[in-house]
Amino acid sequence: MPQPKVKLVVTGDDFGYCERRNQGIVDCFKAGGISNVSLLVNAFSAKHAADLAKRYDIPIGLHANLSEGLPVSQKLTSSTLLNKDGFFHGKMGFREVLQSGQLKMSEVEAELRAQVNRFCELIGHMPDHMDGHQHVHILPEVREVFAHVLSDFGITYTRVPVEPGLKFCTFLPSHLRCFYTQVEREALESVEVFHRHGIRWPDIYLGLSTMGKNMTTSNLKRALGFTLEAHASSLDDGVISPLILTQTSDTAVNSHQPVTAELMVHPGYPSHPQQGGCGEGPDDFSQSSDRVHELNTLQDPQVLSYYRQQGIHLCAFKDL
């Protein structure tokens, strides 16, 4: 079998959210559309998801959650992480509390450690990788605590969401482009922190521009083109492509090695109202028909054929 040009980890996020999301993710894995999953251990159907992962031998990591639903740690009954109703503050609410300086990093660390321990109870081993639900792991201050926890537990891989070509995706609505620009800025600021703790990530990240209805065959090919371009660049001149978010000060690369990449996806069958979530019921994102649209696109024979034709090999973090 020829050496692949790209080793692509296709990660299904939010595993555990509800049984319908779980089943859709498993169906996508069985069809070859994803190769890896990220588990929400505080979600309603986390145990169901863990059982499915073990039954079908699905590579799995931890989707650390500090922004949606209930905490795992029993020590956080009264905490700066929680609102007056005892739930996390939400995607933007978490960021606002952090920016106000009111968030205690000791409580962030306690919750992250509790989630790693819960993962081990559910799955029976350490996460192959660990990222953050709604990209909370790259936020200022949080990134230092996150990296320290990963280092302590010996978890070596994470996600750094800096997507090549994102600034040219004018089809994205302005509010999303603004949020994604901020995410990329925070991700770039996290690189030094993760590097200092010996944490790694794939060469290229994809997924912000291909979410929901934007996940089309043509748009996936556009995004994946950056991974192929990076591989071709390394063959041509033996130096690191500017498309690669480098993890080393070395400028030389082994041109015989494939480029590594992660594609973040959110497939599944839409949640039913009042069924699932992380303690407050399912959100609009999980109930959206976009979930099954992603599922269908990822397992489309045209997409799977494209991988084979272009030398893109799907794998898991543990294979990198």
PDB file of C-alpha atoms in Angstrom:
ATOM      1  CA  MET A   1       0.000   0.000   0.000  1.00  0.00           C
ATOM      2  CA  PRO A   2       1.537   3.388  -0.982  1.00  0.00           C
ATOM      3  CA  GLN A   3       2.449   5.917   1.689  1.00  0.00           C
ATOM      4  CA  PRO A   4      -0.486   8.318   2.212  1.00  0.00           C
ATOM      5  CA  LYS A   5      -0.031  12.013   1.479  1.00  0.00           C
ATOM      6  CA  VAL A   6      -2.240  12.973   4.422  1.00  0.00           C
ATOM      7  CA  LYS A   7      -3.138  11.249   7.675  1.00  0.00           C
ATOM      8  CA  LEU A   8      -6.567  12.706   8.472  1.00  0.00           C
ATOM      9  CA  VAL A   9      -8.274  12.399  11.849  1.00  0.00           C
ATOM     10  CA  VAL A  10     -12.006  13.013  11.340  1.00  0.00           C
ATOM     11  CA  THR A  11     -13.326  13.658  14.845  1.00  0.00           C
ATOM     12  CA  GLY A  12     -17.016  13.425  15.685  1.00  0.00           C
ATOM     13  CA  ASP A  13     -17.540  15.888  18.543  1.00  0.00           C
ATOM     14  CA  ASP A  14     -20.242  15.821  21.256  1.00  0.00           C
ATOM     15  CA  PHE A  15     -20.368  12.026  21.582  1.00  0.00           C
ATOM     16  CA  GLY A  16     -22.654  11.314  24.538  1.00  0.00           C
ATOM     17  CA  TYR A  17     -25.011  14.260  23.982  1.00  0.00           C
ATOM     18  CA  CYS A  18     -28.054  12.046  23.423  1.00  0.00           C
ATOM     19  CA  GLU A  19     -28.717   8.529  22.143  1.00  0.00           C
ATOM     20  CA  ARG A  20     -29.709   9.793  18.699  1.00  0.00           C
ATOM     21  CA  ARG A  21     -26.481  11.775  18.304  1.00  0.00           C
ATOM     22  CA  ASN A  22     -24.570   8.734  19.542  1.00  0.00           C
ATOM     23  CA  GLN A  23     -26.203   6.394  17.045  1.00  0.00           C
ATOM     24  CA  GLY A  24     -25.585   8.788  14.172  1.00  0.00           C
ATOM     25  CA  ILE A  25     -21.920   9.091  15.112  1.00  0.00           C
ATOM     26  CA  VAL A  26     -21.576   5.299  15.311  1.00  0.00           C
ATOM     27  CA  ASP A  27     -23.301   4.840  11.951  1.00  0.00           C
ATOM     28  CA  CYS A  28     -20.930   7.398  10.444  1.00  0.00           C
ATOM     29  CA  PHE A  29     -17.916   5.583  11.924  1.00  0.00           C
ATOM     30  CA  LYS A  30     -19.107   2.227  10.601  1.00  0.00           C
ATOM     31  CA  ALA A  31     -19.570   3.758   7.135  1.00  0.00           C
ATOM     32  CA  GLY A  32     -15.995   5.124   7.169  1.00  0.00           C
ATOM     33  CA  GLY A  33     -17.030   8.776   7.419  1.00  0.00           C
ATOM     34  CA  ILE A  34     -15.295   9.496  10.737  1.00  0.00           C
ATOM     35  CA  SER A  35     -12.308   7.849  12.392  1.00  0.00           C
ATOM     36  CA  ASN A  36     -12.329   9.251  15.922  1.00  0.00           C
ATOM     37  CA  VAL A  37     -14.756  10.637  18.519  1.00  0.00           C
ATOM     38  CA  SER A  38     -14.645  13.144  21.369  1.00  0.00           C
ATOM     39  CA  LEU A  39     -16.760  12.339  24.451  1.00  0.00           C
ATOM     40  CA  LEU A  40     -18.753  14.766  26.611  1.00  0.00           C
ATOM     41  CA  VAL A  41     -18.600  12.991  29.972  1.00  0.00           C
ATOM     42  CA  ASN A  42     -21.173  15.298  31.610  1.00  0.00           C
ATOM     43  CA  ALA A  43     -23.718  14.642  28.861  1.00  0.00           C
ATOM     44  CA  PHE A  44     -27.013  12.809  29.308  1.00  0.00           C
ATOM     45  CA  SER A  45     -25.979   9.739  27.277  1.00  0.00           C
ATOM     46  CA  ALA A  46     -22.268   9.514  28.095  1.00  0.00           C
ATOM     47  CA  LYS A  47     -22.570   5.951  29.450  1.00  0.00           C
ATOM     48  CA  HIS A  48     -24.484   4.887  26.325  1.00  0.00           C
ATOM     49  CA  ALA A  49     -21.733   6.442  24.179  1.00  0.00           C
ATOM     50  CA  ALA A  50     -18.972   4.741  26.167  1.00  0.00           C
ATOM     51  CA  ASP A  51     -20.631   1.353  25.727  1.00  0.00           C
ATOM     52  CA  LEU A  52     -20.916   1.929  21.964  1.00  0.00           C
ATOM     53  CA  ALA A  53     -17.262   3.004  21.731  1.00  0.00           C
ATOM     54  CA  LYS A  54     -16.163  -0.194  23.438  1.00  0.00           C
ATOM     55  CA  ARG A  55     -18.511  -2.381  21.370  1.00  0.00           C
ATOM     56  CA  TYR A  56     -17.275  -0.998  18.042  1.00  0.00           C
ATOM     57  CA  ASP A  57     -13.680  -0.250  19.099  1.00  0.00           C
ATOM     58  CA  ILE A  58     -14.000   3.455  18.272  1.00  0.00           C
ATOM     59  CA  PRO A  59     -10.907   5.580  19.028  1.00  0.00           C
ATOM     60  CA  ILE A  60     -11.982   8.112  21.630  1.00  0.00           C
ATOM     61  CA  GLY A  61     -10.820  11.225  23.440  1.00  0.00           C
ATOM     62  CA  LEU A  62     -12.272  13.733  25.893  1.00  0.00           C
ATOM     63  CA  HIS A  63     -14.315  16.779  24.863  1.00  0.00           C
ATOM     64  CA  ALA A  64     -13.693  18.813  28.028  1.00  0.00           C
ATOM     65  CA  ASN A  65     -16.783  20.857  28.865  1.00  0.00           C
ATOM     66  CA  LEU A  66     -16.710  24.008  31.005  1.00  0.00           C
ATOM     67  CA  SER A  67     -19.534  25.874  29.299  1.00  0.00           C
ATOM     68  CA  GLU A  68     -22.677  23.732  28.943  1.00  0.00           C
ATOM     69  CA  GLY A  69     -24.776  21.940  31.555  1.00  0.00           C
ATOM     70  CA  LEU A  70     -23.787  20.503  34.913  1.00  0.00           C
ATOM     71  CA  PRO A  71     -20.285  19.955  36.306  1.00  0.00           C
ATOM     72  CA  VAL A  72     -18.809  16.530  37.006  1.00  0.00           C
ATOM     73  CA  SER A  73     -16.884  17.563  40.128  1.00  0.00           C
ATOM     74  CA  GLN A  74     -18.882  17.168  43.333  1.00  0.00           C
ATOM     75  CA  LYS A  75     -16.835  19.965  44.893  1.00  0.00           C
ATOM     76  CA  LEU A  76     -18.382  22.671  42.700  1.00  0.00           C
ATOM     77  CA  THR A  77     -21.839  23.063  44.259  1.00  0.00           C
ATOM     78  CA  SER A  78     -21.014  26.736  44.728  1.00  0.00           C
ATOM     79  CA  SER A  79     -18.471  27.896  42.180  1.00  0.00           C
ATOM     80  CA  THR A  80     -17.427  30.730  39.886  1.00  0.00           C
ATOM     81  CA  LEU A  81     -17.899  28.205  37.042  1.00  0.00           C
ATOM     82  CA  LEU A  82     -21.645  28.057  37.707  1.00  0.00           C
ATOM     83  CA  ASN A  83     -24.589  30.430  37.425  1.00  0.00           C
ATOM     84  CA  LYS A  84     -27.259  30.892  40.108  1.00  0.00           C
ATOM     85  CA  ASP A  85     -29.090  27.783  38.849  1.00  0.00           C
ATOM     86  CA  GLY A  86     -26.004  25.577  39.208  1.00  0.00           C
ATOM     87  CA  PHE A  87     -25.225  25.267  35.491  1.00  0.00           C
ATOM     88  CA  PHE A  88     -22.157  26.340  33.518  1.00  0.00           C
ATOM     89  CA  HIS A  89     -22.419  29.891  32.145  1.00  0.00           C
ATOM     90  CA  GLY A  90     -22.768  28.957  28.445  1.00  0.00           C
ATOM     91  CA  LYS A  91     -20.478  29.504  25.452  1.00  0.00           C
ATOM     92  CA  MET A  92     -20.416  33.301  25.596  1.00  0.00           C
ATOM     93  CA  GLY A  93     -21.272  33.557  29.293  1.00  0.00           C
ATOM     94  CA  PHE A  94     -18.142  31.563  30.189  1.00  0.00           C
ATOM     95  CA  ARG A  95     -16.035  33.979  28.172  1.00  0.00           C
ATOM     96  CA  GLU A  96     -17.662  36.990  29.826  1.00  0.00           C
ATOM     97  CA  VAL A  97     -17.053  35.673  33.354  1.00  0.00           C
ATOM     98  CA  LEU A  98     -13.454  34.832  32.436  1.00  0.00           C
ATOM     99  CA  GLN A  99     -12.901  38.319  31.009  1.00  0.00           C
ATOM    100  CA  SER A 100     -14.328  39.905  34.151  1.00  0.00           C
ATOM    101  CA  GLY A 101     -11.611  38.213  36.213  1.00  0.00           C
ATOM    102  CA  GLN A 102     -14.107  36.363  38.408  1.00  0.00           C
ATOM    103  CA  LEU A 103     -13.281  32.817  37.299  1.00  0.00           C
ATOM    104  CA  LYS A 104     -11.143  30.816  39.740  1.00  0.00           C
ATOM    105  CA  MET A 105      -8.562  28.716  37.908  1.00  0.00           C
ATOM    106  CA  SER A 106      -8.413  26.282  40.836  1.00  0.00           C
ATOM    107  CA  GLU A 107     -12.050  25.425  40.090  1.00  0.00           C
ATOM    108  CA  VAL A 108     -11.310  25.063  36.383  1.00  0.00           C
ATOM    109  CA  GLU A 109      -8.522  22.619  37.246  1.00  0.00           C
ATOM    110  CA  ALA A 110     -10.728  20.640  39.655  1.00  0.00           C
ATOM    111  CA  GLU A 111     -13.432  20.231  36.997  1.00  0.00           C
ATOM    112  CA  LEU A 112     -10.983  19.238  34.251  1.00  0.00           C
ATOM    113  CA  ARG A 113      -9.424  16.605  36.516  1.00  0.00           C
ATOM    114  CA  ALA A 114     -12.870  15.305  37.466  1.00  0.00           C
ATOM    115  CA  GLN A 115     -13.774  14.964  33.789  1.00  0.00           C
ATOM    116  CA  VAL A 116     -10.592  13.028  32.988  1.00  0.00           C
ATOM    117  CA  ASN A 117     -11.311  10.692  35.898  1.00  0.00           C
ATOM    118  CA  ARG A 118     -14.932  10.231  34.774  1.00  0.00           C
ATOM    119  CA  PHE A 119     -13.692   9.431  31.266  1.00  0.00           C
ATOM    120  CA  CYS A 120     -11.430   6.716  32.664  1.00  0.00           C
ATOM    121  CA  GLU A 121     -14.323   5.262  34.680  1.00  0.00           C
ATOM    122  CA  LEU A 122     -16.521   5.140  31.571  1.00  0.00           C
ATOM    123  CA  ILE A 123     -13.982   3.979  28.978  1.00  0.00           C
ATOM    124  CA  GLY A 124     -11.396   2.099  31.030  1.00  0.00           C
ATOM    125  CA  HIS A 125      -8.327   3.984  29.811  1.00  0.00           C
ATOM    126  CA  MET A 126      -6.936   7.503  29.436  1.00  0.00           C
ATOM    127  CA  PRO A 127      -8.218   9.710  26.597  1.00  0.00           C
ATOM    128  CA  ASP A 128      -6.233   9.391  23.362  1.00  0.00           C
ATOM    129  CA  HIS A 129      -6.566  13.161  23.071  1.00  0.00           C
ATOM    130  CA  MET A 130      -8.359  16.024  24.844  1.00  0.00           C
ATOM    131  CA  ASP A 131      -9.893  19.175  23.407  1.00  0.00           C
ATOM    132  CA  GLY A 132     -12.432  21.748  24.590  1.00  0.00           C
ATOM    133  CA  HIS A 133     -16.172  21.942  23.954  1.00  0.00           C
ATOM    134  CA  GLN A 134     -16.850  25.296  22.235  1.00  0.00           C
ATOM    135  CA  HIS A 135     -13.055  25.879  22.145  1.00  0.00           C
ATOM    136  CA  VAL A 136     -12.802  26.806  25.848  1.00  0.00           C
ATOM    137  CA  HIS A 137      -9.404  25.091  26.188  1.00  0.00           C
ATOM    138  CA  ILE A 138      -7.549  27.830  24.304  1.00  0.00           C
ATOM    139  CA  LEU A 139      -8.915  30.782  26.262  1.00  0.00           C
ATOM    140  CA  PRO A 140      -6.508  32.982  28.286  1.00  0.00           C
ATOM    141  CA  GLU A 141      -5.598  31.496  31.694  1.00  0.00           C
ATOM    142  CA  VAL A 142      -7.649  28.382  30.953  1.00  0.00           C
ATOM    143  CA  ARG A 143      -5.055  27.228  28.420  1.00  0.00           C
ATOM    144  CA  GLU A 144      -2.345  27.150  31.113  1.00  0.00           C
ATOM    145  CA  VAL A 145      -4.497  25.040  33.448  1.00  0.00           C
ATOM    146  CA  PHE A 146      -5.617  22.817  30.575  1.00  0.00           C
ATOM    147  CA  ALA A 147      -2.034  22.174  29.459  1.00  0.00           C
ATOM    148  CA  HIS A 148      -0.937  21.437  33.035  1.00  0.00           C
ATOM    149  CA  VAL A 149      -3.730  18.878  33.472  1.00  0.00           C
ATOM    150  CA  LEU A 150      -2.910  17.169  30.175  1.00  0.00           C
ATOM    151  CA  SER A 151       0.760  17.016  31.107  1.00  0.00           C
ATOM    152  CA  ASP A 152      -0.037  15.570  34.530  1.00  0.00           C
ATOM    153  CA  PHE A 153      -2.210  12.826  33.066  1.00  0.00           C
ATOM    154  CA  GLY A 154       0.163  12.097  30.179  1.00  0.00           C
ATOM    155  CA  ILE A 155      -2.359  13.077  27.480  1.00  0.00           C
ATOM    156  CA  THR A 156      -0.185  14.162  24.565  1.00  0.00           C
ATOM    157  CA  TYR A 157      -2.594  15.409  21.864  1.00  0.00           C
ATOM    158  CA  THR A 158      -4.992  18.330  21.686  1.00  0.00           C
ATOM    159  CA  ARG A 159      -6.665  20.557  19.082  1.00  0.00           C
ATOM    160  CA  VAL A 160      -5.367  23.958  17.935  1.00  0.00           C
ATOM    161  CA  PRO A 161      -8.191  25.467  15.826  1.00  0.00           C
ATOM    162  CA  VAL A 162      -6.348  27.609  13.295  1.00  0.00           C
ATOM    163  CA  GLU A 163      -7.817  26.863   9.853  1.00  0.00           C
ATOM    164  CA  PRO A 164      -5.904  27.810   6.696  1.00  0.00           C
ATOM    165  CA  GLY A 165      -7.927  29.895   4.270  1.00  0.00           C
ATOM    166  CA  LEU A 166     -10.646  30.775   6.777  1.00  0.00           C
ATOM    167  CA  LYS A 167     -10.332  34.511   6.155  1.00  0.00           C
ATOM    168  CA  PHE A 168     -11.321  33.935   2.515  1.00  0.00           C
ATOM    169  CA  CYS A 169     -14.557  32.118   3.436  1.00  0.00           C
ATOM    170  CA  THR A 170     -16.839  35.039   2.676  1.00  0.00           C
ATOM    171  CA  PHE A 171     -19.869  32.714   2.601  1.00  0.00           C
ATOM    172  CA  LEU A 172     -19.763  32.591   6.412  1.00  0.00           C
ATOM    173  CA  PRO A 173     -22.089  35.070   8.187  1.00  0.00           C
ATOM    174  CA  SER A 174     -20.334  38.044   9.771  1.00  0.00           C
ATOM    175  CA  HIS A 175     -21.038  37.020  13.384  1.00  0.00           C
ATOM    176  CA  LEU A 176     -19.414  33.622  12.802  1.00  0.00           C
ATOM    177  CA  ARG A 177     -16.427  35.124  11.015  1.00  0.00           C
ATOM    178  CA  CYS A 178     -15.949  37.458  13.977  1.00  0.00           C
ATOM    179  CA  PHE A 179     -16.148  34.595  16.499  1.00  0.00           C
ATOM    180  CA  TYR A 180     -13.854  32.344  14.457  1.00  0.00           C
ATOM    181  CA  THR A 181     -11.288  35.138  14.103  1.00  0.00           C
ATOM    182  CA  GLN A 182     -11.207  35.405  17.887  1.00  0.00           C
ATOM    183  CA  VAL A 183     -10.923  31.609  18.225  1.00  0.00           C
ATOM    184  CA  GLU A 184      -7.948  31.559  15.857  1.00  0.00           C
ATOM    185  CA  ARG A 185      -6.251  34.413  17.728  1.00  0.00           C
ATOM    186  CA  GLU A 186      -6.620  32.545  21.033  1.00  0.00           C
ATOM    187  CA  ALA A 187      -5.455  29.302  19.433  1.00  0.00           C
ATOM    188  CA  LEU A 188      -2.272  30.927  18.148  1.00  0.00           C
ATOM    189  CA  GLU A 189      -1.615  32.323  21.616  1.00  0.00           C
ATOM    190  CA  SER A 190      -1.952  28.777  22.992  1.00  0.00           C
ATOM    191  CA  VAL A 191       0.797  27.307  20.826  1.00  0.00           C
ATOM    192  CA  GLU A 192       3.653  28.357  23.117  1.00  0.00           C
ATOM    193  CA  VAL A 193       1.795  27.087  26.191  1.00  0.00           C
ATOM    194  CA  PHE A 194       1.059  23.672  24.697  1.00  0.00           C
ATOM    195  CA  HIS A 195       4.567  23.384  23.301  1.00  0.00           C
ATOM    196  CA  ARG A 196       6.059  24.165  26.709  1.00  0.00           C
ATOM    197  CA  HIS A 197       4.078  21.279  28.252  1.00  0.00           C
ATOM    198  CA  GLY A 198       5.065  18.804  25.534  1.00  0.00           C
ATOM    199  CA  ILE A 199       1.576  18.667  24.029  1.00  0.00           C
ATOM    200  CA  ARG A 200       1.169  18.025  20.310  1.00  0.00           C
ATOM    201  CA  TRP A 201      -1.498  18.570  17.646  1.00  0.00           C
ATOM    202  CA  PRO A 202      -1.937  17.694  13.971  1.00  0.00           C
ATOM    203  CA  ASP A 203      -0.165  19.857  11.393  1.00  0.00           C
ATOM    204  CA  ILE A 204      -3.396  21.304  10.009  1.00  0.00           C
ATOM    205  CA  TYR A 205      -6.827  21.884  11.532  1.00  0.00           C
ATOM    206  CA  LEU A 206     -10.077  22.024   9.521  1.00  0.00           C
ATOM    207  CA  GLY A 207     -13.716  22.283  10.505  1.00  0.00           C
ATOM    208  CA  LEU A 208     -14.816  25.853  11.180  1.00  0.00           C
ATOM    209  CA  SER A 209     -15.706  26.529   7.545  1.00  0.00           C
ATOM    210  CA  THR A 210     -17.378  23.151   6.951  1.00  0.00           C
ATOM    211  CA  MET A 211     -19.970  23.020   9.716  1.00  0.00           C
ATOM    212  CA  GLY A 212     -23.650  22.296   9.176  1.00  0.00           C
ATOM    213  CA  LYS A 213     -25.016  23.273   5.761  1.00  0.00           C
ATOM    214  CA  ASN A 214     -21.535  24.465   4.779  1.00  0.00           C
ATOM    215  CA  MET A 215     -20.396  20.840   4.755  1.00  0.00           C
ATOM    216  CA  THR A 216     -20.675  20.070   1.069  1.00  0.00           C
ATOM    217  CA  THR A 217     -18.510  17.833  -1.067  1.00  0.00           C
ATOM    218  CA  SER A 218     -17.035  20.828  -2.873  1.00  0.00           C
ATOM    219  CA  ASN A 219     -16.336  22.712   0.354  1.00  0.00           C
ATOM    220  CA  LEU A 220     -14.685  19.669   1.943  1.00  0.00           C
ATOM    221  CA  LYS A 221     -12.472  19.324  -1.130  1.00  0.00           C
ATOM    222  CA  ARG A 222     -11.577  23.034  -0.897  1.00  0.00           C
ATOM    223  CA  ALA A 223     -10.592  22.665   2.770  1.00  0.00           C
ATOM    224  CA  LEU A 224      -8.733  19.387   2.276  1.00  0.00           C
ATOM    225  CA  GLY A 225      -6.858  20.994  -0.597  1.00  0.00           C
ATOM    226  CA  PHE A 226      -4.776  22.839   1.989  1.00  0.00           C
ATOM    227  CA  THR A 227      -3.487  19.531   3.381  1.00  0.00           C
ATOM    228  CA  LEU A 228      -2.545  18.330  -0.114  1.00  0.00           C
ATOM    229  CA  GLU A 229      -0.874  21.666  -0.857  1.00  0.00           C
ATOM    230  CA  ALA A 230       1.171  21.393   2.346  1.00  0.00           C
ATOM    231  CA  HIS A 231       2.300  17.885   1.371  1.00  0.00           C
ATOM    232  CA  ALA A 232       3.268  18.991  -2.134  1.00  0.00           C
ATOM    233  CA  SER A 233       5.245  21.910  -0.679  1.00  0.00           C
ATOM    234  CA  SER A 234       7.285  19.593   1.557  1.00  0.00           C
ATOM    235  CA  LEU A 235       8.093  17.374  -1.432  1.00  0.00           C
ATOM    236  CA  ASP A 236       9.201  20.346  -3.527  1.00  0.00           C
ATOM    237  CA  ASP A 237      11.598  22.038  -1.147  1.00  0.00           C
ATOM    238  CA  GLY A 238      11.848  19.989   2.052  1.00  0.00           C
ATOM    239  CA  VAL A 239      10.817  22.855   4.306  1.00  0.00           C
ATOM    240  CA  ILE A 240       7.751  23.318   6.471  1.00  0.00           C
ATOM    241  CA  SER A 241       4.810  24.686   4.516  1.00  0.00           C
ATOM    242  CA  PRO A 242       3.422  27.992   5.839  1.00  0.00           C
ATOM    243  CA  LEU A 243       0.070  26.199   5.969  1.00  0.00           C
ATOM    244  CA  ILE A 244       1.359  23.982   8.777  1.00  0.00           C
ATOM    245  CA  LEU A 245       1.031  25.229  12.352  1.00  0.00           C
ATOM    246  CA  THR A 246       4.546  24.228  13.316  1.00  0.00           C
ATOM    247  CA  GLN A 247       5.382  22.577  16.623  1.00  0.00           C
ATOM    248  CA  THR A 248       9.138  22.910  16.316  1.00  0.00           C
ATOM    249  CA  SER A 249      11.773  25.511  15.585  1.00  0.00           C
ATOM    250  CA  ASP A 250      13.266  23.237  12.902  1.00  0.00           C
ATOM    251  CA  THR A 251      12.696  24.373   9.314  1.00  0.00           C
ATOM    252  CA  ALA A 252      13.523  21.053   7.677  1.00  0.00           C
ATOM    253  CA  VAL A 253      10.897  18.346   7.364  1.00  0.00           C
ATOM    254  CA  ASN A 254      10.950  14.731   6.289  1.00  0.00           C
ATOM    255  CA  SER A 255       9.338  14.987   2.881  1.00  0.00           C
ATOM    256  CA  HIS A 256       8.529  11.270   2.977  1.00  0.00           C
ATOM    257  CA  GLN A 257       6.223  11.688   5.957  1.00  0.00           C
ATOM    258  CA  PRO A 258       2.521  12.437   5.380  1.00  0.00           C
ATOM    259  CA  VAL A 259       0.999  15.696   6.559  1.00  0.00           C
ATOM    260  CA  THR A 260      -1.244  15.184   9.592  1.00  0.00           C
ATOM    261  CA  ALA A 261      -4.615  16.932   9.881  1.00  0.00           C
ATOM    262  CA  GLU A 262      -7.787  16.976  11.970  1.00  0.00           C
ATOM    263  CA  LEU A 263     -11.246  17.638  10.561  1.00  0.00           C
ATOM    264  CA  MET A 264     -13.730  18.569  13.319  1.00  0.00           C
ATOM    265  CA  VAL A 265     -17.295  17.433  12.545  1.00  0.00           C
ATOM    266  CA  HIS A 266     -20.679  17.194  14.289  1.00  0.00           C
ATOM    267  CA  PRO A 267     -22.719  14.406  12.664  1.00  0.00           C
ATOM    268  CA  GLY A 268     -25.708  12.633  14.183  1.00  0.00           C
ATOM    269  CA  TYR A 269     -29.451  12.231  14.130  1.00  0.00           C
ATOM    270  CA  PRO A 270     -31.039  15.410  15.540  1.00  0.00           C
ATOM    271  CA  SER A 271     -31.919  15.358  19.238  1.00  0.00           C
ATOM    272  CA  HIS A 272     -35.572  15.195  20.184  1.00  0.00           C
ATOM    273  CA  PRO A 273     -36.814  18.062  22.397  1.00  0.00           C
ATOM    274  CA  GLN A 274     -36.270  17.368  26.110  1.00  0.00           C
ATOM    275  CA  GLN A 275     -34.040  14.367  25.344  1.00  0.00           C
ATOM    276  CA  GLY A 276     -30.310  14.703  25.874  1.00  0.00           C
ATOM    277  CA  GLY A 277     -27.988  17.583  26.551  1.00  0.00           C
ATOM    278  CA  CYS A 278     -25.702  18.143  29.510  1.00  0.00           C
ATOM    279  CA  GLY A 279     -28.309  18.913  32.159  1.00  0.00           C
ATOM    280  CA  GLU A 280     -30.437  21.647  30.606  1.00  0.00           C
ATOM    281  CA  GLY A 281     -31.897  19.681  27.689  1.00  0.00           C
ATOM    282  CA  PRO A 282     -30.674  19.688  24.079  1.00  0.00           C
ATOM    283  CA  ASP A 283     -29.750  22.977  22.413  1.00  0.00           C
ATOM    284  CA  ASP A 284     -30.785  24.198  18.949  1.00  0.00           C
ATOM    285  CA  PHE A 285     -27.442  23.052  17.495  1.00  0.00           C
ATOM    286  CA  SER A 286     -28.110  19.432  18.451  1.00  0.00           C
ATOM    287  CA  GLN A 287     -31.759  19.514  17.350  1.00  0.00           C
ATOM    288  CA  SER A 288     -30.862  20.984  13.949  1.00  0.00           C
ATOM    289  CA  SER A 289     -31.207  19.047  10.700  1.00  0.00           C
ATOM    290  CA  ASP A 290     -27.602  20.166  10.074  1.00  0.00           C
ATOM    291  CA  ARG A 291     -26.499  17.183  12.137  1.00  0.00           C
ATOM    292  CA  VAL A 292     -27.925  14.614   9.714  1.00  0.00           C
ATOM    293  CA  HIS A 293     -26.748  16.735   6.772  1.00  0.00           C
ATOM    294  CA  GLU A 294     -23.174  16.375   8.065  1.00  0.00           C
ATOM    295  CA  LEU A 295     -23.725  12.649   8.621  1.00  0.00           C
ATOM    296  CA  ASN A 296     -24.902  12.133   5.044  1.00  0.00           C
ATOM    297  CA  THR A 297     -22.106  14.226   3.532  1.00  0.00           C
ATOM    298  CA  LEU A 298     -19.336  12.515   5.486  1.00  0.00           C
ATOM    299  CA  GLN A 299     -20.416   9.041   4.388  1.00  0.00           C
ATOM    300  CA  ASP A 300     -21.160  10.087   0.802  1.00  0.00           C
ATOM    301  CA  PRO A 301     -19.360   7.637  -1.551  1.00  0.00           C
ATOM    302  CA  GLN A 302     -18.070  10.634  -3.534  1.00  0.00           C
ATOM    303  CA  VAL A 303     -16.269  11.958  -0.443  1.00  0.00           C
ATOM    304  CA  LEU A 304     -14.857   8.552   0.507  1.00  0.00           C
ATOM    305  CA  SER A 305     -13.685   8.010  -3.075  1.00  0.00           C
ATOM    306  CA  TYR A 306     -11.963  11.414  -3.017  1.00  0.00           C
ATOM    307  CA  TYR A 307      -9.952  10.360   0.043  1.00  0.00           C
ATOM    308  CA  ARG A 308      -8.711   7.254  -1.758  1.00  0.00           C
ATOM    309  CA  GLN A 309      -7.915   9.072  -5.010  1.00  0.00           C
ATOM    310  CA  GLN A 310      -5.943  11.822  -3.253  1.00  0.00           C
ATOM    311  CA  GLY A 311      -3.971   9.612  -0.876  1.00  0.00           C
ATOM    312  CA  ILE A 312      -5.828  10.805   2.241  1.00  0.00           C
ATOM    313  CA  HIS A 313      -5.836   8.088   4.892  1.00  0.00           C
ATOM    314  CA  LEU A 314      -8.330   8.345   7.753  1.00  0.00           C
ATOM    315  CA  CYS A 315      -6.867   7.505  11.152  1.00  0.00           C
ATOM    316  CA  ALA A 316      -7.130   8.340  14.859  1.00  0.00           C
ATOM    317  CA  PHE A 317      -4.999  10.429  17.196  1.00  0.00           C
ATOM    318  CA  LYS A 318      -3.475   7.260  18.584  1.00  0.00           C
ATOM    319  CA  ASP A 319      -2.141   6.481  15.081  1.00  0.00           C
ATOM    320  CA  LEU A 320      -0.203   9.742  14.693  1.00  0.00           C
TER     321      LEU A 320
END
